[in-house]
mmCIF file of C-alpha atoms in Angstrom:
data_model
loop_
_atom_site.group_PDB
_atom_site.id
_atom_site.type_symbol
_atom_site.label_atom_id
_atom_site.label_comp_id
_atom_site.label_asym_id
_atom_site.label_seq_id
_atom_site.Cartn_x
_atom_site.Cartn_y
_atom_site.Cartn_z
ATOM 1 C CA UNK Y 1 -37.301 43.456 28.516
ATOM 2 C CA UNK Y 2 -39.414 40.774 30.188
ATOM 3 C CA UNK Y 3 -40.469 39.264 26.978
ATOM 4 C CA UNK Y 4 -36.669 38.767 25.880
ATOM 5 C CA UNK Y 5 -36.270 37.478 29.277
ATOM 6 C CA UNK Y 6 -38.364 34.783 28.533
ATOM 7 C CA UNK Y 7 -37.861 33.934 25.173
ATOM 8 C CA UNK Y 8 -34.162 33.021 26.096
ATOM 9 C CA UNK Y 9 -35.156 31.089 29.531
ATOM 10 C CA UNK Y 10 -37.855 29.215 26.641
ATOM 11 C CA UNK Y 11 -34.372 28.415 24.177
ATOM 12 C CA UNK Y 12 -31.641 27.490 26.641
ATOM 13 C CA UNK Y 13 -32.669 24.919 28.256
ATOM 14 C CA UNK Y 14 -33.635 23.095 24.921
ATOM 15 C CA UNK Y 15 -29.658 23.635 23.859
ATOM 16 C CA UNK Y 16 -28.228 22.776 27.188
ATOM 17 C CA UNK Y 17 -30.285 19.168 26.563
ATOM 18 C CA UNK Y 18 -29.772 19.135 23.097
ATOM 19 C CA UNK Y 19 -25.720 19.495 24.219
ATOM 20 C CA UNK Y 20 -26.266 16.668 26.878
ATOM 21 C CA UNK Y 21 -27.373 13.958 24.702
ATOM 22 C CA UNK Y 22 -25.067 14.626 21.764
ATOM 23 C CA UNK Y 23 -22.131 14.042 24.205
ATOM 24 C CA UNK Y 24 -23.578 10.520 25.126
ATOM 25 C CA UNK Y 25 -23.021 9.576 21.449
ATOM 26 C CA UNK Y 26 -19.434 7.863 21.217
ATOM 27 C CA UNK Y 27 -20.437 8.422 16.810
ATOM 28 C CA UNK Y 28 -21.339 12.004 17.212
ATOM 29 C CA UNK Y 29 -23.734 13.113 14.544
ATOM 30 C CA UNK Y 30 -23.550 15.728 12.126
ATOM 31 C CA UNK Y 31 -25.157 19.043 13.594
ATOM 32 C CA UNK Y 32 -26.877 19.787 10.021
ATOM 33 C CA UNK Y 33 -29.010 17.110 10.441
ATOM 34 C CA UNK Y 34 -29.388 17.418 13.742
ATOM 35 C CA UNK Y 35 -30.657 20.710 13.032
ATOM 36 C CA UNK Y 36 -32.586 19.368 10.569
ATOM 37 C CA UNK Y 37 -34.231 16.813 12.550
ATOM 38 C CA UNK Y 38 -34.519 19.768 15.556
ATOM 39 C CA UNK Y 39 -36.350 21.702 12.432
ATOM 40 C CA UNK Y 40 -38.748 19.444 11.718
ATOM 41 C CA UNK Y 41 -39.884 18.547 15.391
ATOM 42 C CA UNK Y 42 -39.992 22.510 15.313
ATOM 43 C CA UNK Y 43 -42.725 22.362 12.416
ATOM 44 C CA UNK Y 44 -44.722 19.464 13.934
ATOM 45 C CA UNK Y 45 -46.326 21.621 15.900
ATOM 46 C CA UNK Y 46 -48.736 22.785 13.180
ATOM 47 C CA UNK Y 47 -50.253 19.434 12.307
ATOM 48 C CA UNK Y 48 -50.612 18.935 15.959
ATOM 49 C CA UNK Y 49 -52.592 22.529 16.337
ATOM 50 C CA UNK Y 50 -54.756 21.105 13.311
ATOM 51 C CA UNK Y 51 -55.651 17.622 14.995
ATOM 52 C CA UNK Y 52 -56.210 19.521 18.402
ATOM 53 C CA UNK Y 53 -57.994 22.362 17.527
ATOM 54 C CA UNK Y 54 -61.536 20.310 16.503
ATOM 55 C CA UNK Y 55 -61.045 18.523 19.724
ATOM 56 C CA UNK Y 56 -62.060 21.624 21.878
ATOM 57 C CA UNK Y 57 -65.251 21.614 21.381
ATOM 58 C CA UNK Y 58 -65.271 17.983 22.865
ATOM 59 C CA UNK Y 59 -63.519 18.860 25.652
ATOM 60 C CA UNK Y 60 -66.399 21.281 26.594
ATOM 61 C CA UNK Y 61 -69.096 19.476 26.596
ATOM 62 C CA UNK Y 62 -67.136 17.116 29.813
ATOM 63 C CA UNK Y 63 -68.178 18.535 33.496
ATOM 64 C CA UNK Y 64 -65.772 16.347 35.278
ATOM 65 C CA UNK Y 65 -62.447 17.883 36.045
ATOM 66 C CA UNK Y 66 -60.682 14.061 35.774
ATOM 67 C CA UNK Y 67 -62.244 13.577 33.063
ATOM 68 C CA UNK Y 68 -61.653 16.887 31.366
ATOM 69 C CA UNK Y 69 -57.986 16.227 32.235
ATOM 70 C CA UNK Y 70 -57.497 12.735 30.816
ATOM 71 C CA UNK Y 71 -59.020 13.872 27.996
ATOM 72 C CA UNK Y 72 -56.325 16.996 27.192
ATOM 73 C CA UNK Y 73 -53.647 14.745 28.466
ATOM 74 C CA UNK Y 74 -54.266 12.141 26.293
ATOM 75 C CA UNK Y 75 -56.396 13.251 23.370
ATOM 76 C CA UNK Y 76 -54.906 16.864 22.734
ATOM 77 C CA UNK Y 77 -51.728 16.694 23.860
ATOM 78 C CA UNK Y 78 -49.601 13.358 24.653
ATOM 79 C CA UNK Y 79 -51.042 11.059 21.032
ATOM 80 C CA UNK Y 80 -50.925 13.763 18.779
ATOM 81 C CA UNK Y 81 -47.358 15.660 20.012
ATOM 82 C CA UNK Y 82 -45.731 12.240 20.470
ATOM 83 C CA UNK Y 83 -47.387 10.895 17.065
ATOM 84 C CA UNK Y 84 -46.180 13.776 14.667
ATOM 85 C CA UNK Y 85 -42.673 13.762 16.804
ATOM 86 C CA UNK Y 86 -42.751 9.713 16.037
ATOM 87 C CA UNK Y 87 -43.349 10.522 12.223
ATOM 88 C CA UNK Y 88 -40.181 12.757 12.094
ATOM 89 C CA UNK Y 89 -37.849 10.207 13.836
ATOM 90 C CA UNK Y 90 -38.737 7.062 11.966
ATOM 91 C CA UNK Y 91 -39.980 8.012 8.615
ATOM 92 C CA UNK Y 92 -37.315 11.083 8.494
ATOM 93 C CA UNK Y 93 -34.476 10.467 10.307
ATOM 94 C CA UNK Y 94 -34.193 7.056 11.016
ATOM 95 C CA UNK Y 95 -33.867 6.214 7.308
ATOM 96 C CA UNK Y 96 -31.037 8.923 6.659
ATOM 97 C CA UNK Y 97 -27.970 7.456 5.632
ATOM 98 C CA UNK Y 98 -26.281 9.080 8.931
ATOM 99 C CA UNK Y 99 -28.799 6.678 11.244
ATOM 100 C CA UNK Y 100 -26.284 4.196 11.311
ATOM 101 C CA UNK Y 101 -26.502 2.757 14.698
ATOM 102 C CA UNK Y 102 -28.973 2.168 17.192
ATOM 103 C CA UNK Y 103 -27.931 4.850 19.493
ATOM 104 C CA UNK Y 104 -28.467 7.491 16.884
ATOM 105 C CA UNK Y 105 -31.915 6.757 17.082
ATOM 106 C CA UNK Y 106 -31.912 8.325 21.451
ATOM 107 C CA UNK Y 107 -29.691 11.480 20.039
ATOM 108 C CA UNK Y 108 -32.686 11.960 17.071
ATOM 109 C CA UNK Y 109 -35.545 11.314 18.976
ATOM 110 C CA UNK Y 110 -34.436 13.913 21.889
ATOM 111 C CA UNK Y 111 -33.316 16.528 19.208
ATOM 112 C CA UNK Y 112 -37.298 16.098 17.385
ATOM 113 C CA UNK Y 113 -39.012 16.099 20.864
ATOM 114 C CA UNK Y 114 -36.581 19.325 21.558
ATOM 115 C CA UNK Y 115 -37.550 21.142 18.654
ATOM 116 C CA UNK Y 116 -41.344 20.589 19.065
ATOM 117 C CA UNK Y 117 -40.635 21.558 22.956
ATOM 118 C CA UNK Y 118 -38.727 24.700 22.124
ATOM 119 C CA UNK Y 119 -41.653 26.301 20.111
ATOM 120 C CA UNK Y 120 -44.479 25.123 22.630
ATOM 121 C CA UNK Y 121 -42.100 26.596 25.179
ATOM 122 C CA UNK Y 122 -42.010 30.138 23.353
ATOM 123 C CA UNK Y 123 -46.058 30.437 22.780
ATOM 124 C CA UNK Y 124 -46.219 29.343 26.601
ATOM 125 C CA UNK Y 125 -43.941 32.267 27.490
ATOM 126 C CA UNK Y 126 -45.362 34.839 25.577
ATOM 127 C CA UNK Y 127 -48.775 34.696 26.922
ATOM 128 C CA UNK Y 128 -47.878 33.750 30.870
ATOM 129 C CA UNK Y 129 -44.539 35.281 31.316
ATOM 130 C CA UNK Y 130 -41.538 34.362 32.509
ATOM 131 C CA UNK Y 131 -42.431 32.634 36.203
ATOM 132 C CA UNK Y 132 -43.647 29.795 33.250
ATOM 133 C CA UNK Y 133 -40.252 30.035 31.025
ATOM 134 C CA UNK Y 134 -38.346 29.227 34.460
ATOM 135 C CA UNK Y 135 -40.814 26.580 35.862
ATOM 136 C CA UNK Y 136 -41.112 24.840 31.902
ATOM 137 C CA UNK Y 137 -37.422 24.712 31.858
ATOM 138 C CA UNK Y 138 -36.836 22.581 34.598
ATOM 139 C CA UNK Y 139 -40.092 20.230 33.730
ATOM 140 C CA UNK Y 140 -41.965 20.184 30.472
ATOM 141 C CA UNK Y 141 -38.951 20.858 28.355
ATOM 142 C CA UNK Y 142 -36.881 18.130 29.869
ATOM 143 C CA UNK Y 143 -39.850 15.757 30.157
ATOM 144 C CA UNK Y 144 -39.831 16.268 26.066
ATOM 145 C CA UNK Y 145 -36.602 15.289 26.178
ATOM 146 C CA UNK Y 146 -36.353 12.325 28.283
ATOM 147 C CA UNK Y 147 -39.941 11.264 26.312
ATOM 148 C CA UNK Y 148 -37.948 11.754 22.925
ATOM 149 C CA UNK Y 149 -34.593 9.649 24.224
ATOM 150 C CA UNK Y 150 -37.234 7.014 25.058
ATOM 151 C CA UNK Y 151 -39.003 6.893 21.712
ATOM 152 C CA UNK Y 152 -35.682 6.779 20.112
ATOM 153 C CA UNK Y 153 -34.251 3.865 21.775
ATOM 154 C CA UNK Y 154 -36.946 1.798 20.465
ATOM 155 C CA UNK Y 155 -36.647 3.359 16.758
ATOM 156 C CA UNK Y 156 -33.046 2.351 16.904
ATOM 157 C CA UNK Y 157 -34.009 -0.614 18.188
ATOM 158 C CA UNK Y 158 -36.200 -1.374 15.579
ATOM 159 C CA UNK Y 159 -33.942 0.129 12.584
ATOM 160 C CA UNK Y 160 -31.682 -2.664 13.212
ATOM 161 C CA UNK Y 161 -33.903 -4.942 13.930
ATOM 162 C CA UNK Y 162 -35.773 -8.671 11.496
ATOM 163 C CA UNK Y 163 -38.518 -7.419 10.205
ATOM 164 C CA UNK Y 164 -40.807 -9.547 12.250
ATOM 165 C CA UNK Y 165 -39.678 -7.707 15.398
ATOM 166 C CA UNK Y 166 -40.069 -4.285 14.494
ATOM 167 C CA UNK Y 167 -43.875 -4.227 15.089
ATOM 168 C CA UNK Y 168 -43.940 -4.356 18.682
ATOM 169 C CA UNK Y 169 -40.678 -2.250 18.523
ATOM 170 C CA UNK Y 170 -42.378 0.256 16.916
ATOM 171 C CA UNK Y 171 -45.000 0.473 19.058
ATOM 172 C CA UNK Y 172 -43.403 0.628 22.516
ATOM 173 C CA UNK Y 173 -41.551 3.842 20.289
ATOM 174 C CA UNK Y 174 -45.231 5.331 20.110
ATOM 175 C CA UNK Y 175 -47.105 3.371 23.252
ATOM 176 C CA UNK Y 176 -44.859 4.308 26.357
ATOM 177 C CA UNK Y 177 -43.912 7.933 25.724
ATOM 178 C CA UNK Y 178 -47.739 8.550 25.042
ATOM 179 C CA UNK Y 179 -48.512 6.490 28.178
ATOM 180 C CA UNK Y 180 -45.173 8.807 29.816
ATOM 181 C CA UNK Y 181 -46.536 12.327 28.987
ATOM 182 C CA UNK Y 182 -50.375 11.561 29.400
ATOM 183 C CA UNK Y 183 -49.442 10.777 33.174
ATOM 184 C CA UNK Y 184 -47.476 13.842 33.425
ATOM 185 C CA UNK Y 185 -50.415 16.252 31.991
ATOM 186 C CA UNK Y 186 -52.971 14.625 33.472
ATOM 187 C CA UNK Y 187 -52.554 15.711 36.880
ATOM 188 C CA UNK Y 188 -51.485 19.332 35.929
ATOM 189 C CA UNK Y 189 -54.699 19.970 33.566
ATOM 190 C CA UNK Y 190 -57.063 18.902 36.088
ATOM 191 C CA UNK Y 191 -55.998 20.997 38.669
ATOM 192 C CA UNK Y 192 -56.128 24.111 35.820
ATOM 193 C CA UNK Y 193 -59.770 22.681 35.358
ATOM 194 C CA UNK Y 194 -60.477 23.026 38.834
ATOM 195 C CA UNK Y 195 -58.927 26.866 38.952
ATOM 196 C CA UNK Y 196 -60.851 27.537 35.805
ATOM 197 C CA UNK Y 197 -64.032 26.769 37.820
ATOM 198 C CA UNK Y 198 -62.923 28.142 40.988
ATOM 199 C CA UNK Y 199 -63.305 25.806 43.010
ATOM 200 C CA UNK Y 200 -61.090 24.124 45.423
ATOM 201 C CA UNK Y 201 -59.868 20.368 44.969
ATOM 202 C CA UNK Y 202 -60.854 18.213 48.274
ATOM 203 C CA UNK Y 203 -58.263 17.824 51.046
ATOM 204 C CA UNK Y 204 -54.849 16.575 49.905
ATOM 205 C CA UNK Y 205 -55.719 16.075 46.526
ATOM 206 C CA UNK Y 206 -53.368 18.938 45.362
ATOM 207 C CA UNK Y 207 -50.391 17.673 46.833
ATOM 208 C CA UNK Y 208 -51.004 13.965 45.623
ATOM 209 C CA UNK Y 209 -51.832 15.039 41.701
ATOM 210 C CA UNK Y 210 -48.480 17.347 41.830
ATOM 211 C CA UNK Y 211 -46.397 14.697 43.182
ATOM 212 C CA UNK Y 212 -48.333 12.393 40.390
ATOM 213 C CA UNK Y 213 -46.317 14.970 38.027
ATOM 214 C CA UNK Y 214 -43.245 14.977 39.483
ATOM 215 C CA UNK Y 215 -42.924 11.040 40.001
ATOM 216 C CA UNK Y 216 -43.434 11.019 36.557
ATOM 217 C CA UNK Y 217 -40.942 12.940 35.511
ATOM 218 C CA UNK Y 218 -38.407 11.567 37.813
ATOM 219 C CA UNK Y 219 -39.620 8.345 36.466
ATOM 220 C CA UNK Y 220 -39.084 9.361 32.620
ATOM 221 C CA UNK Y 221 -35.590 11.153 33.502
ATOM 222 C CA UNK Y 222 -34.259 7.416 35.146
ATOM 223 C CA UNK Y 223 -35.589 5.033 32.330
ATOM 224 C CA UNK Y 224 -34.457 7.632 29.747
ATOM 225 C CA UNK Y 225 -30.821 7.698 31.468
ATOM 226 C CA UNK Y 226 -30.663 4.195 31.654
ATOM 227 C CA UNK Y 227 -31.833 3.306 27.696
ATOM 228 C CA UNK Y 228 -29.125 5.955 27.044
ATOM 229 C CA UNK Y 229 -26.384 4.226 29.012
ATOM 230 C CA UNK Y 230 -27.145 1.085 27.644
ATOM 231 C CA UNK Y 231 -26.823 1.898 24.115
ATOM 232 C CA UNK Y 232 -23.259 3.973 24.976
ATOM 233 C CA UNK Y 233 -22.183 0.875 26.672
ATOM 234 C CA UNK Y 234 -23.167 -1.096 23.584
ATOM 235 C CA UNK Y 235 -21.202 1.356 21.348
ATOM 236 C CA UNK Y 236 -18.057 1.189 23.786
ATOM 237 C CA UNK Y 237 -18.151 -2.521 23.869
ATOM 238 C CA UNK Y 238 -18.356 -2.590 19.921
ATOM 239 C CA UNK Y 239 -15.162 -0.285 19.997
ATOM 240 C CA UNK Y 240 -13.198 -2.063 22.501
ATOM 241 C CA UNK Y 241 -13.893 -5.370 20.755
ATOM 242 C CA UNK Y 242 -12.986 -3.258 17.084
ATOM 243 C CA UNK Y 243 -9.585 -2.044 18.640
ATOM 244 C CA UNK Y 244 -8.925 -5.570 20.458
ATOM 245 C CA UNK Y 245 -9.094 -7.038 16.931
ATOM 246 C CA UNK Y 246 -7.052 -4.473 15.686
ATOM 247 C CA UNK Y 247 -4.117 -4.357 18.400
ATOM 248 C CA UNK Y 248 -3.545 -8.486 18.529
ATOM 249 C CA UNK Y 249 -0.542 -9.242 16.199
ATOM 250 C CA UNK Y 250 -0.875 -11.355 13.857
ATOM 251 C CA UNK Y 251 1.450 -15.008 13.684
ATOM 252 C CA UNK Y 252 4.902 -14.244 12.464
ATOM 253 C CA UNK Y 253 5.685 -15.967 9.193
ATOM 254 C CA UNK Y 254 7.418 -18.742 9.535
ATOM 255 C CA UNK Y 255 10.744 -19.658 7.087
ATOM 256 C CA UNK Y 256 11.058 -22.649 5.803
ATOM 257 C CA UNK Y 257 14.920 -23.661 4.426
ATOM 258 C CA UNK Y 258 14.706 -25.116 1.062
ATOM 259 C CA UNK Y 259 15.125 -28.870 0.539
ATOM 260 C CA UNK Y 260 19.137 -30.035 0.566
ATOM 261 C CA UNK Y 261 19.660 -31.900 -2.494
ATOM 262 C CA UNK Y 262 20.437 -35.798 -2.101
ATOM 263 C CA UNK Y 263 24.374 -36.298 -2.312
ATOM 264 C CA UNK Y 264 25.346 -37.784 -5.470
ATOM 265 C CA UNK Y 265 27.658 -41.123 -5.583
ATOM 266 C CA UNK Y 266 30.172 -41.221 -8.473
ATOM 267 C CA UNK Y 267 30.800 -44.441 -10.122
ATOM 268 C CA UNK Y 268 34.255 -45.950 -9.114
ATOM 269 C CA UNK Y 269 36.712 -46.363 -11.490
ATOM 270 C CA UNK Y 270 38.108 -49.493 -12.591
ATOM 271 C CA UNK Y 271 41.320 -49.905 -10.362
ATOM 272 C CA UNK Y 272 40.583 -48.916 -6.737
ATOM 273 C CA UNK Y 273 37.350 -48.293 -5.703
ATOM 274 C CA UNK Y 274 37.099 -45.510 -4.256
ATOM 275 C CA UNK Y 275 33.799 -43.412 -3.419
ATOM 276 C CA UNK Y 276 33.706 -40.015 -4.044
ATOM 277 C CA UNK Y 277 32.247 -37.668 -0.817
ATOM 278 C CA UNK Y 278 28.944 -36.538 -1.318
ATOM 279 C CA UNK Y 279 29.323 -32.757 -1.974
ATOM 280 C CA UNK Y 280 27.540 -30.614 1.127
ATOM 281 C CA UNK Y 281 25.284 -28.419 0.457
ATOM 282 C CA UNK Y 282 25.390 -24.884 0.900
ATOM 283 C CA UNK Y 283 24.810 -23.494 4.663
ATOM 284 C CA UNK Y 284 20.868 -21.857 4.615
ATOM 285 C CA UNK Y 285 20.813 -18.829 5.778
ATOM 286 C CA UNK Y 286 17.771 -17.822 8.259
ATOM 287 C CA UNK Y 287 16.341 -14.399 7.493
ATOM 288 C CA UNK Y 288 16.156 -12.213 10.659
ATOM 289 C CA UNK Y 289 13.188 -12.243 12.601
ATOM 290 C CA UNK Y 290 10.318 -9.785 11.575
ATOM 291 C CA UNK Y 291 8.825 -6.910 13.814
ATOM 292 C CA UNK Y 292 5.459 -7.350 14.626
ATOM 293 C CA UNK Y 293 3.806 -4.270 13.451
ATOM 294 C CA UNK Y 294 3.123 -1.791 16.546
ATOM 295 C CA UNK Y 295 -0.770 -0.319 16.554
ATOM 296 C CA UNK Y 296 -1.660 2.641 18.002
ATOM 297 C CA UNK Y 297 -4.506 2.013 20.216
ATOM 298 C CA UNK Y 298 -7.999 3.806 20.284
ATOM 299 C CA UNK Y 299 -8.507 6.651 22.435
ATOM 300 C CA UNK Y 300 -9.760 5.749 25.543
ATOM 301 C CA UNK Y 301 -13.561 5.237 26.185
ATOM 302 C CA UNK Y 302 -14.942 5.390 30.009
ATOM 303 C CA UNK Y 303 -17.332 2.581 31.311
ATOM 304 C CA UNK Y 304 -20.854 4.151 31.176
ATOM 305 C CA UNK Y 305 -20.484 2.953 34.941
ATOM 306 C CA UNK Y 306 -17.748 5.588 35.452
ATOM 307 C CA UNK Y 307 -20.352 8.294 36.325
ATOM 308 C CA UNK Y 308 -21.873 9.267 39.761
ATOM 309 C CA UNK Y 309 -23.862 11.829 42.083
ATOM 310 C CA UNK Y 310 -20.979 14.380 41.044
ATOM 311 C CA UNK Y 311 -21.613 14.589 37.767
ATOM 312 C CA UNK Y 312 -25.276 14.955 37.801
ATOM 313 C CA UNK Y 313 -25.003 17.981 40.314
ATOM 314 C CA UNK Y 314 -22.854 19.484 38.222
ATOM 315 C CA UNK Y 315 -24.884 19.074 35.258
ATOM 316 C CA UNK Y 316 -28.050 20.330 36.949
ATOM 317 C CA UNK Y 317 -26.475 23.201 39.239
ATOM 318 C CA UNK Y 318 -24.551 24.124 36.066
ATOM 319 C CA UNK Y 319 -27.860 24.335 34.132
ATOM 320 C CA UNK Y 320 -29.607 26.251 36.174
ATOM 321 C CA UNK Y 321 -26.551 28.788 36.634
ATOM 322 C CA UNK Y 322 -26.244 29.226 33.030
ATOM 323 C CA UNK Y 323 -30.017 29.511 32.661
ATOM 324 C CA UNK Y 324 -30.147 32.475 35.145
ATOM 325 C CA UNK Y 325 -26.950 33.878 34.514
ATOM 326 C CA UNK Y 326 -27.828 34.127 30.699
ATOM 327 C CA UNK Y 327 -30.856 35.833 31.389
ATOM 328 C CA UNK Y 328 -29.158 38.536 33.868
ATOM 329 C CA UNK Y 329 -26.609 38.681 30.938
ATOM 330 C CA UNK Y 330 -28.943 39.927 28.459
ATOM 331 C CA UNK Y 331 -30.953 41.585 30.689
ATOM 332 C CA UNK Y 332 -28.492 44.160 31.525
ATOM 333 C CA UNK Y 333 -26.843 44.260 27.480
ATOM 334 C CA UNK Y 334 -30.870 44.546 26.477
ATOM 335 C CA UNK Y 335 -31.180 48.169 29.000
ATOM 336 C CA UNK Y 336 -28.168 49.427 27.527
ATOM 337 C CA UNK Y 337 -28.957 48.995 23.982
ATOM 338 C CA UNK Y 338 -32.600 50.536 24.395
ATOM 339 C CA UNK Y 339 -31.413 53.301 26.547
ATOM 340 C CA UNK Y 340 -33.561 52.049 29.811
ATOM 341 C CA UNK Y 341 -31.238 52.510 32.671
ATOM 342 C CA UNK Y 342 -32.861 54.972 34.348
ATOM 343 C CA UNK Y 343 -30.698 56.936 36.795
ATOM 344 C CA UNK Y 344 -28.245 53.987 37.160
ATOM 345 C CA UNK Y 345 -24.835 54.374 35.891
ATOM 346 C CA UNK Y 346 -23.433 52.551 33.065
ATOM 347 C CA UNK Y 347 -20.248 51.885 34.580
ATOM 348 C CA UNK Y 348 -21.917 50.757 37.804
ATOM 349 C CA UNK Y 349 -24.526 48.513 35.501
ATOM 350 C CA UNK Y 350 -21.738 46.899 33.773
ATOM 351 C CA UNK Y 351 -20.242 46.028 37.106
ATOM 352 C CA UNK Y 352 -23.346 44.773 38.534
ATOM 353 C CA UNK Y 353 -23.922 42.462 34.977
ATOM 354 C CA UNK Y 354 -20.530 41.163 35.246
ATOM 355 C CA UNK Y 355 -21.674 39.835 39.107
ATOM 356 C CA UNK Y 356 -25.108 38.882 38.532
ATOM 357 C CA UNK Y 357 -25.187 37.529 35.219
ATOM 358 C CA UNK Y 358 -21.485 37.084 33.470
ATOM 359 C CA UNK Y 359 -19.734 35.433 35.930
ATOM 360 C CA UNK Y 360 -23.274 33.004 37.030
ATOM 361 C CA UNK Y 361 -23.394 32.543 33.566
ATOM 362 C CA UNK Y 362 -19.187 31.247 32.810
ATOM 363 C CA UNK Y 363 -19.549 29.214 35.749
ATOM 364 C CA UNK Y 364 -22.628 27.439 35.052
ATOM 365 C CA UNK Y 365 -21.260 26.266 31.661
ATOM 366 C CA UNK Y 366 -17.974 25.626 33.071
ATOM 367 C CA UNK Y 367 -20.027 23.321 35.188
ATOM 368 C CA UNK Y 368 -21.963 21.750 32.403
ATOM 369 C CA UNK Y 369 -19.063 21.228 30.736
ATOM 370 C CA UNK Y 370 -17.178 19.393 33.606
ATOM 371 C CA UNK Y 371 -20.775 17.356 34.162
ATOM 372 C CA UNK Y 372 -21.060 16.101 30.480
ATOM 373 C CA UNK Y 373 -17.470 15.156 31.054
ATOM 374 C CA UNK Y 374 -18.167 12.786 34.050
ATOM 375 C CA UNK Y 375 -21.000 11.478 32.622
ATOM 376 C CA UNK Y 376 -19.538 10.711 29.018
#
């Protein structure tokens, strides 16, 4: 049961993220390729597992725990993972005809860095359990994430870019999530080189390496909010600007009466001379005013300002909720279905699920839900 436990904790997260950043797309994209793209971010990992695996022997002959950790940050983890990922988002998905604005290119890059994250996240469970599953949720998996919004603003960026800017596009898409998820390895894998040679770090030197980790992911989570919110407010202000066009009415045409013919004088005759009136001409009638035609305006987009505190609590308390409830969920449906309740009763198990794991589990998504709401 553990080991289904974990698998799920390892896959909900991913979709819970993978939900969050589709809603932040006013264009939402298709979900075959986005399960395309989530696909091939999934099969990235084997080229990375090639690159890496001739890299171990370097990484034992180092003594120094810093230096054994910069070098599996950097070297077997953060270049090649956020290399292959790159691959998939520019030469894949950025050039599919459905890449059709720059913000597609945050929604893409998440959804590659999620698939590559889901996988690593399932090995990672199924050798160290579930205390990992729970702790990778909330860090590595979301750190992908943010790291793949990142890389994706710049591809977008540089999709729509002159050619002559797209170099150092390009490589900020490459550079600063490398530079991103070295800095949040580093300090993790040299503390697990000093546990691997039992000894103990000096003095406060745990404490400062794991809040090097979590600064970093705080860091990553900010920048990648903000990219995000700047391209939605670019595709909002495109919109309103589409439907102000749209809405304003255009001049009425103006009529013009046609020209009154010039009277015509006849001759007098020969006795009295007398002049003929000129005839008048005939009354022009003005055609009745024309309605301007009435548009039916866009829906109604919020400000990317619009959001606050409220909605990230509920996003994050909703999360986690859904997360544990899920788990409870189909921990209890997984006993029944193999028979291992023990002496509990079934009626008193259901009733127990329903408390522990249904209800945790509608409520957390209810408060997802409401969450993706503010924040969209």
């Amino acid at each position: 049961m553990i080991p289904i436990f974990a698998g799920v904790s390892a896959i909900v997260p991913s979709i819970l993220l993978l939900l969050y950043f589709r809603a932040r797309d006013v264009n939402r994209e298709p979900t075959g390729v986005l399960l395309k793209v989530f696909g091939l971010g999934v099969l990235t990992v084997i080229p990375v597992l090639l690159v890496v695996w001739p890299l171990v022997s370097v990484e034992k002959g180092l003594a120094d725990p810093f230096a054994i950790g910069a070098f599996s940050a950097f070297a077997t983890a953060a270049i090649p993972e956020e290399f292959f990922k790159f691959t998939v988002v520019w030469f894949y998905a950025s050039r599919h005809r459905e890449f059709d604005e720059p913000m597609d290119g945050v929604v893409y890059g998440a959804t590659a860095s999620l698939g590559f994250a889901t996988l690593e996240n399932i090995l990672y469970v199924g050798s160290r359990g579930l205390s990992v599953a729970i702790l990778r949720a909330f860090t590595a998996v979301p750190g992908h994430a943010f790291a793949g919004a990142i890389m994706g603003y710049y591809v977008g960026r540089a999709r729509f870019s002159p050619r002559g800017q797209r170099g150092n596009l390009l490589f900020a898409a490459l550079a600063v999530p490398t530079l991103l998820h070295g800095l949040y390895d580093f300090p993790l894998l040299t503390l697990k080189t000093y546990q691997s040679a039992s000894t103990e770090p000096e003095g406060g030197l745990v404490a400062a390496l794991v809040l090097g980790t979590l600064a970093t992911l705080v860091f990553e989570w900010i920048y990648a909010v903000r990219l995000t919110r700047r391209m939605r407010g670019e595709q909002v202000e495109l919109v309103c600007e589409a439907s102000a066009a749209i809405s304003s009415p255009s001049a009425a045409p103006t009529f013009q009466p046609p020209p009154q013919a010039a009277p015509t004088v006849q001759p007098p005759p020969q006795a009295a001379p007398t002049v003929q009136p000129p005839p008048q001409a005939a009354p022009t009638v003005q055609p009745p005013p024309q309605a301007a035609p009435t548009v039916q305006p866009p829906p109604r987009l919020q400000s990317p300002t619009s959001r606050g505190a409220l909605g990230w609590f509920l996003l994050l308390i909703g999360a986690l909720l859904a997360s544990v409830g899920g788990l409870m969920t189909l921990g209890v449906l997984a006993a029944l279905a193999t028979g291992e309740t023990g002496e509990v009763d079934i009626s008193a198990m259901l009733i127990g699920g329903a408390v522990i794991g249904f209800l945790p589990l509608g409520f957390g998504l209810w408060m997802f839900i409401a969450g993706l709401r503010r924040n969209v």
